[in-house]
Coordinates of C-alpha atoms in Angstrom, one line a residue:
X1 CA -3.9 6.1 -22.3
X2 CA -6.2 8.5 -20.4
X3 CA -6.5 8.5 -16.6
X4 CA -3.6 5.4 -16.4
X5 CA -1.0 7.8 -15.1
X6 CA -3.0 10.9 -13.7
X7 CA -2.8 11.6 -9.5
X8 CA -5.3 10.6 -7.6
X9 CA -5.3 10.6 -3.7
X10 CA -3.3 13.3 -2.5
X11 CA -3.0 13.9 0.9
X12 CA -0.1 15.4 3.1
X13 CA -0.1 17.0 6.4
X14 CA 2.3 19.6 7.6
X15 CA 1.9 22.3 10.4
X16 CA 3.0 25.5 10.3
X17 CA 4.4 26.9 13.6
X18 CA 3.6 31.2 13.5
X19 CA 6.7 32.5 16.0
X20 CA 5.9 34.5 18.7
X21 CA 4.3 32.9 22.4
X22 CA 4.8 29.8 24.0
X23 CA 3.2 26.2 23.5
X24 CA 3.0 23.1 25.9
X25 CA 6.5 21.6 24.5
X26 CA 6.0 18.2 26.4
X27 CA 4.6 16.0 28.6
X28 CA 4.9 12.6 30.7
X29 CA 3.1 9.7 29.4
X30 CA 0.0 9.4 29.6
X31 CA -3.1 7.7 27.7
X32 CA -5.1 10.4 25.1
X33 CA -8.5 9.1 24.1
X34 CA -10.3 10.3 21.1
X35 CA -13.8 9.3 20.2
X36 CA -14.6 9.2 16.3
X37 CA -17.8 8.7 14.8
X38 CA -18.2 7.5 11.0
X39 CA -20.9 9.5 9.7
X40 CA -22.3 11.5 6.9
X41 CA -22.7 15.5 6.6
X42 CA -24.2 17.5 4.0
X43 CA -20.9 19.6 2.7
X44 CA -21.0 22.1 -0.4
X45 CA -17.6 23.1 -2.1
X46 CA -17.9 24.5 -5.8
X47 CA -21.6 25.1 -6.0
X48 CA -22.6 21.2 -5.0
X49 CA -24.1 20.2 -2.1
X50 CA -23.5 16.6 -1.3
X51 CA -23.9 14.0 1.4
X52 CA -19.6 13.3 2.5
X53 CA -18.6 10.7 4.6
X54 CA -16.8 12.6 7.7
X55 CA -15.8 12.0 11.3
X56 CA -17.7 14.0 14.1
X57 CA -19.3 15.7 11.1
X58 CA -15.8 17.5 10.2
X59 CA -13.9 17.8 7.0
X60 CA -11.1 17.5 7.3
X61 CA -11.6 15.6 10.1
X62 CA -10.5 16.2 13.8
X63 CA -6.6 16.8 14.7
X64 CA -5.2 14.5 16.7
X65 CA -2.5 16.0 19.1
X66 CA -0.4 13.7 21.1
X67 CA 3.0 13.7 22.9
X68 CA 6.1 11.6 22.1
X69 CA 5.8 8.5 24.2
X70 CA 1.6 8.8 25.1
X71 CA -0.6 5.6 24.9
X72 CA -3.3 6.3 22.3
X73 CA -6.9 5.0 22.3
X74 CA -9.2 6.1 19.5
X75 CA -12.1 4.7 19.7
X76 CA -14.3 4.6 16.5
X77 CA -17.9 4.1 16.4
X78 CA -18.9 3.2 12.6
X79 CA -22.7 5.0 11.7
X80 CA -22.9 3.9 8.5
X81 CA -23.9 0.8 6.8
X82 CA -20.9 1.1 4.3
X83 CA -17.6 -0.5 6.2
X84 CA -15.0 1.6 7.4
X85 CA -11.4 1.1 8.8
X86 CA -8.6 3.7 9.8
X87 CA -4.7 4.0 9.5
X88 CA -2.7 6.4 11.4
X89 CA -0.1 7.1 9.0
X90 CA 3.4 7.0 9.9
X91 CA 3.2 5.7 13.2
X92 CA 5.3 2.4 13.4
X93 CA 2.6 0.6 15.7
X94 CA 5.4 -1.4 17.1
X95 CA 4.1 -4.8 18.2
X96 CA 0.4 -3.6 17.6
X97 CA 0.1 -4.3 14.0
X98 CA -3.7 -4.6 15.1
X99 CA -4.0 -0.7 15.0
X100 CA -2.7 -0.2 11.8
X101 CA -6.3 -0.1 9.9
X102 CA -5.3 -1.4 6.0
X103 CA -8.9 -3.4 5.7
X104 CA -8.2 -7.3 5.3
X105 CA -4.2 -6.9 5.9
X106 CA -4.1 -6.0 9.5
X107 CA -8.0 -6.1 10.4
X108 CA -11.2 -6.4 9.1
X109 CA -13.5 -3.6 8.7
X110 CA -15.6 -2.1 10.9
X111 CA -19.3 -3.3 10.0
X112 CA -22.3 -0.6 10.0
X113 CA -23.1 -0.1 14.0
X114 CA -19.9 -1.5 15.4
X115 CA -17.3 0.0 17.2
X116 CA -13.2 -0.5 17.6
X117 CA -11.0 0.8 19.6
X118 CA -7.3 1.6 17.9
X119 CA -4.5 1.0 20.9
X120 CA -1.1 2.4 20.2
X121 CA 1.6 3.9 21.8
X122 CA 3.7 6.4 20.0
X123 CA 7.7 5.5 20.8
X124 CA 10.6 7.6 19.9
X125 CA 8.8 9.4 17.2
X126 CA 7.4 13.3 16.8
X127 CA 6.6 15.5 14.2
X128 CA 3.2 16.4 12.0
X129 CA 1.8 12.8 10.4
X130 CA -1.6 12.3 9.1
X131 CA -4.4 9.8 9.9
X132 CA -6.8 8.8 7.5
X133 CA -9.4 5.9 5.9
X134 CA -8.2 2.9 4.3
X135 CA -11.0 1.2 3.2
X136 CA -12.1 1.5 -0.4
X137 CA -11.4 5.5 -1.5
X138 CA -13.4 6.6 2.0
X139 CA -9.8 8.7 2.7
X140 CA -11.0 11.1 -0.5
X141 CA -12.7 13.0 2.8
X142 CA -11.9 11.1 6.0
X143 CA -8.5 12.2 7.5
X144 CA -6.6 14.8 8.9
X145 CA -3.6 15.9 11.1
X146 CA -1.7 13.7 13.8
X147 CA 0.8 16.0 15.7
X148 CA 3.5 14.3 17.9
X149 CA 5.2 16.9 19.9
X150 CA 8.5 16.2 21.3
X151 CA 9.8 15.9 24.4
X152 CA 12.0 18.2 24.9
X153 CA 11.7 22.1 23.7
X154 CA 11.6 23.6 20.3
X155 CA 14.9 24.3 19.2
X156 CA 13.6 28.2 17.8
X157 CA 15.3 31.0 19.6
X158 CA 11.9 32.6 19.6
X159 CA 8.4 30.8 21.4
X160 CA 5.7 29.9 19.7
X161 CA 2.4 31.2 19.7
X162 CA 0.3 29.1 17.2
X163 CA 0.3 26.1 15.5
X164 CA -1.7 25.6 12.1
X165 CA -2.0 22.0 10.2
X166 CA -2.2 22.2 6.8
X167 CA -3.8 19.1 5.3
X168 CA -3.8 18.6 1.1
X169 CA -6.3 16.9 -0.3
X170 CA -9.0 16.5 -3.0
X171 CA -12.7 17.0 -3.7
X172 CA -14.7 15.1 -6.0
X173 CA -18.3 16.6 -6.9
X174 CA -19.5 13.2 -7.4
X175 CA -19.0 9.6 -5.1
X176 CA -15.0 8.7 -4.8
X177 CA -16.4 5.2 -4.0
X178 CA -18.6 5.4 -7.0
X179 CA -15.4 6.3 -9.0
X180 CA -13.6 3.3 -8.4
X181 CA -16.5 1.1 -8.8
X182 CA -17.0 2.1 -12.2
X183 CA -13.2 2.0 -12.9
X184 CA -12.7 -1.4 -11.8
X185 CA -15.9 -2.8 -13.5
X186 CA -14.9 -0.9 -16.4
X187 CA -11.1 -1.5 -16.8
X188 CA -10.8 2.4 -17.2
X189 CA -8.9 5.0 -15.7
X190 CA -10.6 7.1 -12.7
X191 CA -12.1 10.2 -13.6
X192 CA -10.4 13.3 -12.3
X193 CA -11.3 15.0 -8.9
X194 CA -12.7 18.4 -9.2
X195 CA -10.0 20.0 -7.0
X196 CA -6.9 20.4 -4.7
X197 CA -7.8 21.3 -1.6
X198 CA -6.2 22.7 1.6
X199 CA -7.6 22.1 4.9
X200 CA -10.8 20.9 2.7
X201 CA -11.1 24.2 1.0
X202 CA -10.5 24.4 -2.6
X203 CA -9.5 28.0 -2.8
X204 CA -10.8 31.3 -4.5
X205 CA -9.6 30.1 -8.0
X206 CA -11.8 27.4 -8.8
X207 CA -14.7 28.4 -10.8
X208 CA -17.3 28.7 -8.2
X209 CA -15.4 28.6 -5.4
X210 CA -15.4 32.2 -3.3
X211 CA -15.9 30.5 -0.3
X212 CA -13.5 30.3 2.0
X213 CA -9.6 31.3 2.0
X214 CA -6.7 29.6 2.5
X215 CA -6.1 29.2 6.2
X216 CA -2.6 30.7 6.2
X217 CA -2.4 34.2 3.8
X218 CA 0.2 33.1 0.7
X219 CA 0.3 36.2 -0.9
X220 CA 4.6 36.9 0.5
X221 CA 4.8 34.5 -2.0
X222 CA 7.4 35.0 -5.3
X223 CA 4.7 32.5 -7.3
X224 CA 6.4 33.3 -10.5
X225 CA 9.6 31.2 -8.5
X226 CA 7.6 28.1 -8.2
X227 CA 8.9 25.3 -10.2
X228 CA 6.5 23.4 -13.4
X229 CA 4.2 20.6 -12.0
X230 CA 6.5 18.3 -13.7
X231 CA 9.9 19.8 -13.4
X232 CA 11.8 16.3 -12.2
X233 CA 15.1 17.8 -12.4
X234 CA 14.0 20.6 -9.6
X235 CA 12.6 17.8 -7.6
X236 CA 15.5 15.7 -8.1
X237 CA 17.9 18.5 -6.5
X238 CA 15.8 19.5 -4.2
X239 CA 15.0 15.9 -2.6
X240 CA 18.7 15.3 -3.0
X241 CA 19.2 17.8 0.1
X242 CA 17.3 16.1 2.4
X243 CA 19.1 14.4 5.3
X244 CA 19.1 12.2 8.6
X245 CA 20.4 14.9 11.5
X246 CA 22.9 12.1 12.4
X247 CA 23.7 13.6 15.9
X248 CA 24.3 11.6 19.0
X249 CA 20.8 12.6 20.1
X250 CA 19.3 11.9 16.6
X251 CA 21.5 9.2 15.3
X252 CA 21.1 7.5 11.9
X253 CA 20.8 3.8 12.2
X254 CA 20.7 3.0 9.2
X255 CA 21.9 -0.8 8.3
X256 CA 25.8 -0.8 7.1
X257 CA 25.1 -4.2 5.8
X258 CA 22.0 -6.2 4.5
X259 CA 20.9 -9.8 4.8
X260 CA 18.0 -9.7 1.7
X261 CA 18.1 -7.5 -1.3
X262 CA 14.6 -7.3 -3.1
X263 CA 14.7 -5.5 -6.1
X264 CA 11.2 -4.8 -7.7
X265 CA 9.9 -3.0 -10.6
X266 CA 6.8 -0.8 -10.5
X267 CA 4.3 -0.8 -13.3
X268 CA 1.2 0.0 -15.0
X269 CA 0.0 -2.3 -16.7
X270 CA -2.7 -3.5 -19.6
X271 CA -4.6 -6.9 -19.2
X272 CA -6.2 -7.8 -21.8
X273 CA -10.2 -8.3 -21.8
X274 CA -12.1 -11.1 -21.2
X275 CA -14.2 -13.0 -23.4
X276 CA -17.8 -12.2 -23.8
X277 CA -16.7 -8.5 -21.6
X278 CA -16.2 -5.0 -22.9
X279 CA -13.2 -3.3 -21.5
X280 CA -12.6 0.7 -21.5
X281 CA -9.2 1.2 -21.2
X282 CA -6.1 1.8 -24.0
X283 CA -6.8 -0.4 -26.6
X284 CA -9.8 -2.1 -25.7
X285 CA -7.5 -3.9 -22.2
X286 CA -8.4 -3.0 -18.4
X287 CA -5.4 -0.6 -16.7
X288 CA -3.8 -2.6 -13.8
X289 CA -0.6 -2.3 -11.8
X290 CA 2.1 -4.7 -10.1
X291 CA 5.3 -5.3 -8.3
X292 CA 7.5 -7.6 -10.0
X293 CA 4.1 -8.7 -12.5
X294 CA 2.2 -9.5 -9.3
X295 CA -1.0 -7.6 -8.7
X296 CA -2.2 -7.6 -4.9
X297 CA -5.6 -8.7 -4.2
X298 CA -6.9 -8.4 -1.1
X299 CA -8.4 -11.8 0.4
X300 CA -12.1 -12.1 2.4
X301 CA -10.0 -12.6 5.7
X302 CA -7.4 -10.5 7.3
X303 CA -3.7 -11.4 6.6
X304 CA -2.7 -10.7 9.9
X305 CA -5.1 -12.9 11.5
X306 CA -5.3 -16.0 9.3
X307 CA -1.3 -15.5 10.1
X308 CA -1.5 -14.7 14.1
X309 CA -4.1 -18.1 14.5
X310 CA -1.5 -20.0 12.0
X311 CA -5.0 -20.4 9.9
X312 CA -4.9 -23.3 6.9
X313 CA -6.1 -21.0 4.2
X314 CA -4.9 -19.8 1.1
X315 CA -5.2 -16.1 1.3
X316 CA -1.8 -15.4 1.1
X317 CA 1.1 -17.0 0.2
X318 CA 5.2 -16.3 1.3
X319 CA 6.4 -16.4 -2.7
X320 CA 6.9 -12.9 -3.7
X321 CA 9.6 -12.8 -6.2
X322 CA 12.5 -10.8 -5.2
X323 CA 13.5 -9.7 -8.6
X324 CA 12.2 -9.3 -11.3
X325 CA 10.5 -12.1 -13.7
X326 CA 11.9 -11.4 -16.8
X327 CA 15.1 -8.3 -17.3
X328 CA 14.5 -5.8 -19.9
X329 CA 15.3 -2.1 -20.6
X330 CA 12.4 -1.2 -17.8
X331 CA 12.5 2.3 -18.4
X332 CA 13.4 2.7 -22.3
X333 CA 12.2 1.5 -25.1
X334 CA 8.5 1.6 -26.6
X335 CA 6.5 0.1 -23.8
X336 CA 3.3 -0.7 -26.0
X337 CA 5.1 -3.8 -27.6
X338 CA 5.7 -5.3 -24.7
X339 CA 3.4 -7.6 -23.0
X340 CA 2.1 -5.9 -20.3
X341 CA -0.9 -8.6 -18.7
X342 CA 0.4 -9.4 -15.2
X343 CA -0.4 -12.0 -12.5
X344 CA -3.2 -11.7 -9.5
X345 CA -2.7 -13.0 -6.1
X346 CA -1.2 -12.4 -2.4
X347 CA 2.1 -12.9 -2.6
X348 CA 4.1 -11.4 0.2
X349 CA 8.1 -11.3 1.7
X350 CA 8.4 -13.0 5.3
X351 CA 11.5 -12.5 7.0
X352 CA 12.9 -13.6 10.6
X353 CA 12.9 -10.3 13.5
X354 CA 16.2 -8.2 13.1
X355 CA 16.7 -8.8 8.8
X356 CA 18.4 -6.0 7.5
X357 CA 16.4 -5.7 4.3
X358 CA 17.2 -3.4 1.2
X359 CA 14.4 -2.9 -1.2
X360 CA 15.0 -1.3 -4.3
X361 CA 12.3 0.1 -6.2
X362 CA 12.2 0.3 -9.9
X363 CA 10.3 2.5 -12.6
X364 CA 9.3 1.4 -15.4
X365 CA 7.8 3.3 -18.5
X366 CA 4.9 1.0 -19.4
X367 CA 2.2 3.5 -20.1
X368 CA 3.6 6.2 -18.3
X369 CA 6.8 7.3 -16.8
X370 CA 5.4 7.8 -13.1
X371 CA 6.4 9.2 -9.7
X372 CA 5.2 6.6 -7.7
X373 CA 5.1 7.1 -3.8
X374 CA 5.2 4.3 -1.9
X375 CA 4.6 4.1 1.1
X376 CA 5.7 1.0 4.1
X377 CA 3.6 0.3 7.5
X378 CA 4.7 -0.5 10.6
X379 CA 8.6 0.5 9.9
X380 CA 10.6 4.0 9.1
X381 CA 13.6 3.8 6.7
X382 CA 16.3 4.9 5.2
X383 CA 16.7 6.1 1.3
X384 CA 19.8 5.1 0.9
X385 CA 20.1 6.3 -3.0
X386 CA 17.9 7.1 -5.9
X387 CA 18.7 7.6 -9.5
X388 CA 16.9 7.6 -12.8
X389 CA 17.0 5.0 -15.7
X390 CA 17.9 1.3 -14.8
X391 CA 18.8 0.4 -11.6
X392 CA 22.8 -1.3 -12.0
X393 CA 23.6 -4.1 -9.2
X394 CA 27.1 -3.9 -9.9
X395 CA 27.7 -0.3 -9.4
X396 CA 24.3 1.7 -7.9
X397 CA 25.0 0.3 -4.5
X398 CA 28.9 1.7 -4.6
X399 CA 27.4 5.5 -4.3
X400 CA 25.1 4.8 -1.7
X401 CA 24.4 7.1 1.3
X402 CA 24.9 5.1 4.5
X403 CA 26.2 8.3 6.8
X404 CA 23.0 10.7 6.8
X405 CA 20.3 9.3 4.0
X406 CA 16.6 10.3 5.0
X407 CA 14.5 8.7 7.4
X408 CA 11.0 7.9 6.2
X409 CA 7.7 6.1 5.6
X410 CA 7.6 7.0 1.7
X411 CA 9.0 7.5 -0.4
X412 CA 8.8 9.4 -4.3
X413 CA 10.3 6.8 -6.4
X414 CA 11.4 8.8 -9.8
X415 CA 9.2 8.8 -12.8
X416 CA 11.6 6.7 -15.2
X417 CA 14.0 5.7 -12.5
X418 CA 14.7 3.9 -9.0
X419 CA 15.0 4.3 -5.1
X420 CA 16.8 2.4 -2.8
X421 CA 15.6 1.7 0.7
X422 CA 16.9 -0.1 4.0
X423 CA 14.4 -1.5 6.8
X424 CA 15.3 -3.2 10.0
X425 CA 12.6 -5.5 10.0
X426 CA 12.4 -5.4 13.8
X427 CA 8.5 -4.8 14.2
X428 CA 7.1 -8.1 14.3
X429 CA 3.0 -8.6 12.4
X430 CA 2.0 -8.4 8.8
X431 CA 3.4 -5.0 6.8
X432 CA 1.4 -3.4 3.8
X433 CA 3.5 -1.8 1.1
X434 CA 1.9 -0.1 -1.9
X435 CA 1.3 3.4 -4.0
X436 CA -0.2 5.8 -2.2
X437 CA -1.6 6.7 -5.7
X438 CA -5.4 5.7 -4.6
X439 CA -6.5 3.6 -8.2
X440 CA -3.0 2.3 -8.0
X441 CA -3.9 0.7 -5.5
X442 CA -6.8 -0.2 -5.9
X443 CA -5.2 -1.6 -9.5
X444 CA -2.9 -3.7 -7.4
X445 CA 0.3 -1.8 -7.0
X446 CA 1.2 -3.2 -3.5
X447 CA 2.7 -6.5 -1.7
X448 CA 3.7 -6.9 1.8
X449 CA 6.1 -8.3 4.0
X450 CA 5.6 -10.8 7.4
X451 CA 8.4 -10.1 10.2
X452 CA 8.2 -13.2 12.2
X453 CA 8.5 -13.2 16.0
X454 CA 11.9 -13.1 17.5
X455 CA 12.7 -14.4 20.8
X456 CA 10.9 -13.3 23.8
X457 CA 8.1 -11.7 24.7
X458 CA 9.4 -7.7 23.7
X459 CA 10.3 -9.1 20.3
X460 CA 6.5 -10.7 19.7
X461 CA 3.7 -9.8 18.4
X462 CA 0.8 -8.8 21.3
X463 CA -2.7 -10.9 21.4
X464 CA -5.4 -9.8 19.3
X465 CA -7.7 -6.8 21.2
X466 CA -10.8 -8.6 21.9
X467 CA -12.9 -6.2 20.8
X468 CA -11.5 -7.1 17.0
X469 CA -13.7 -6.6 13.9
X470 CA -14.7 -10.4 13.0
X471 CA -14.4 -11.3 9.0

């Protein structure tokens, strides 16, 4: 079973704020342009030298620093022949689902020597997100930081004098894209990256690495109080403390009552191999993945569009199963005498403007027993509960955190257990959903959901920018 359950695509943003001076705390609205170009650089981490795709020749890429409540233009000018799109990460693009960047759910790419310009405006949100790729594995070295600051003042009792993003992520030696080529022709897992990185640096103890130090000094550090790699049960308690503010300024909407319960498993999965092909995965199969035994396949067109125009086509139909096909001990048992071949197509959830929808997301221990995180576009919510083994209808939902659960766009769904989330579908436009795992992804572990127009022009979708990549 090697490479089916190892981590690929990691990539999280934080900033550290260094205590002391003052910062720019705010700021009226206003529009922030940014101009991107898709390009290559020569780059050399651990003693290679390679060509790596980059924007404005920088890895990590530029910052983007905004304000709560700005109007955002980026434009981006593509200058290579490979396609290329881009997703800011986190921000709920509310009403302009066009921005959102997942290639042939919300747009189609950008084609060598084109340009498109992302329009956004960032409402009632702040904090450190991250932009990046989302095209093939292009995100393995296009990305970086997105800082919203607030309106109002810190609340330290001390100014600050510095703010440093810190942006994790990997380095490959070879071609990502060349990676997942041969693992999807192949039906074997990825190989591994050559390193973590931080802010694009892979640190002092790599084996040719003594470039370059880690942009904030860790050695106040008590390493030896670090918890294992794999220490769930630290996880567990720690994630466990994490909480909505719940304040009148910061209140926690998060739905009392639901309209739709979907309840979804999450798997790796074995297909077995064609006739007349060779297939280098456990057992002679191809590794895939699926929700609820469906694998997503991207179509030729872009969801949102063939949806917007009301398109006859079949690239997508509204049938995604809201439980699961068949019920079995999903997270026990011995996995490997199970069937494990799943289903391929575009199967997505549509639900009318204001559904309260509860999504709960189950592990299951075909293969491996994985921490899947899975991220939503276009909405934040609210993990309302989390626990491990089989998720139980009957009681699981008695224990639930409705008061002060966490608001977020992903969410760590526990290796051999579940997570429970609420959305207020109220962002109307086509919604990708799927593990931010990249060959997950890329194996089909994903689905989306349609929020249809309510009523009025506020709750509608806006008209496709004309400057729109064509399919």
């Amino acid at each position: 079973m090697e490479g089916a359950g190892k981590h690929y695509g990691i990539l999280l943003a934080l900033s550290l704020a260094i205590i002391s001076g003052a910062l720019p705390c705010c700021s009226s609205q206003t529009t922030r342009k940014f101009q991107f170009n898709i390009e290559w650089k020569k780059v050399t981490r651990l003693c290679t030298t390679k060509q790596l795709l980059t924007v404005n020749g920088e890895y990590p890429g530029p910052t983007i620093a905004v304000h709560e409540g700005d109007n955002v233009e980026i434009k981006v000018k593509n200058q290579i022949a490979q396609n290329t799109t881009l997703h800011w990460h986190g921000i709920r693009q509310l009403r302009t689902g066009w921005a959102d960047g997942p290639a042939y759910v919300t747009q189609c790419p950008i084609r060598g020597g084109q340009s498109y310009t992302y329009k956004f405006t960032v409402t009632d949100q702040r904090g450190t997100l991250l932009w990046h790729a989302h095209y093939a594995w292009q995100r393995a070295s296009v990305y970086g930081a997105l800082i919203i600051y607030p309106r109002i003042p810190y609340p330290f009792s001390r100014p600050i004098s510095a703010e440093i993003p810190i942006v994790f992520g990997e380095w490959w030696n070879g071609d990502p894209d060349e990676v997942e080529k041969r693992m999807m022709l192949t039906g074997a897992g990825p190989d591994s990256s050559n390193a973590y990185t931080m802010n694009g640096l892979p640190g002092p103890l790599y084996p040719c690495s003594n470039q370059g130090k880690p942009p904030v000094d860790l050695s106040s550090l008590k390493l030896h109080n670090l918890p294992a790699m794999e220490d769930n049960a630290f996880a567990t308690k720690f994630s466990d403390k994490i909480k909505s503010l719940a304040s009148p300024q910061y209140p926690c909407n998060v739905p009392q009552t639901i309209d739709k319960r979907v309840i979804t498993t999450i798997s790796l999965n074995l297909q077995d191999c064609p006739e007349n092909k060779t297939c280098s995965g456990y057992k002679g199969k191809s590794f895939f993945a699926s929700m609820n035994n469906q694998s997503f396949v991207r179509p030729s067109i872009s969801i949102l569009e063939s949806y917007y125009k009301n398109l006859t086509t079949r690239s997508f139909s509204s049938d995604f199963p809201e439980k699961p096909p068949n019920s079995f001990d999903y997270t026990g048992g011995d996995p490997l005498t199970q069937n494990m071949n799943t289903e391929f197509g575009t199967k997505l959830i549509v639900v009318p403007y204001g559904t309260n929808v509860e999504i709960v997301l189950q592990d299951t221990s075909f293969l491996n027993l994985e921490n899947h995180p899975i991220h939503v576009h276009g909405h934040n919510f609210f993990i309302v509960g989390s626990g491990s083994g089989n998720f139980n209808e009957a009681k699981d939902p008695k224990r639930y955190n409705l008061v002060d659960p966490p608001e977020r766009n992903t969410v760590a769904v526990p290796g051999g257990g579940w997570a429970a989330i609420r959305i207020k579908a109220d962002n109307p436009g086509v919604w990708f959903i799927h593990c931010h795992l990249e060959q997950h992804t890329s194996w089909g572990l994903a689905t989306g959901f349609i929020v249809q127009n309510g009523q009025g022009p506020s709750q509608s979708m806006l008209p496709p920018p004309q400057d729109l990549p064509p399919c």
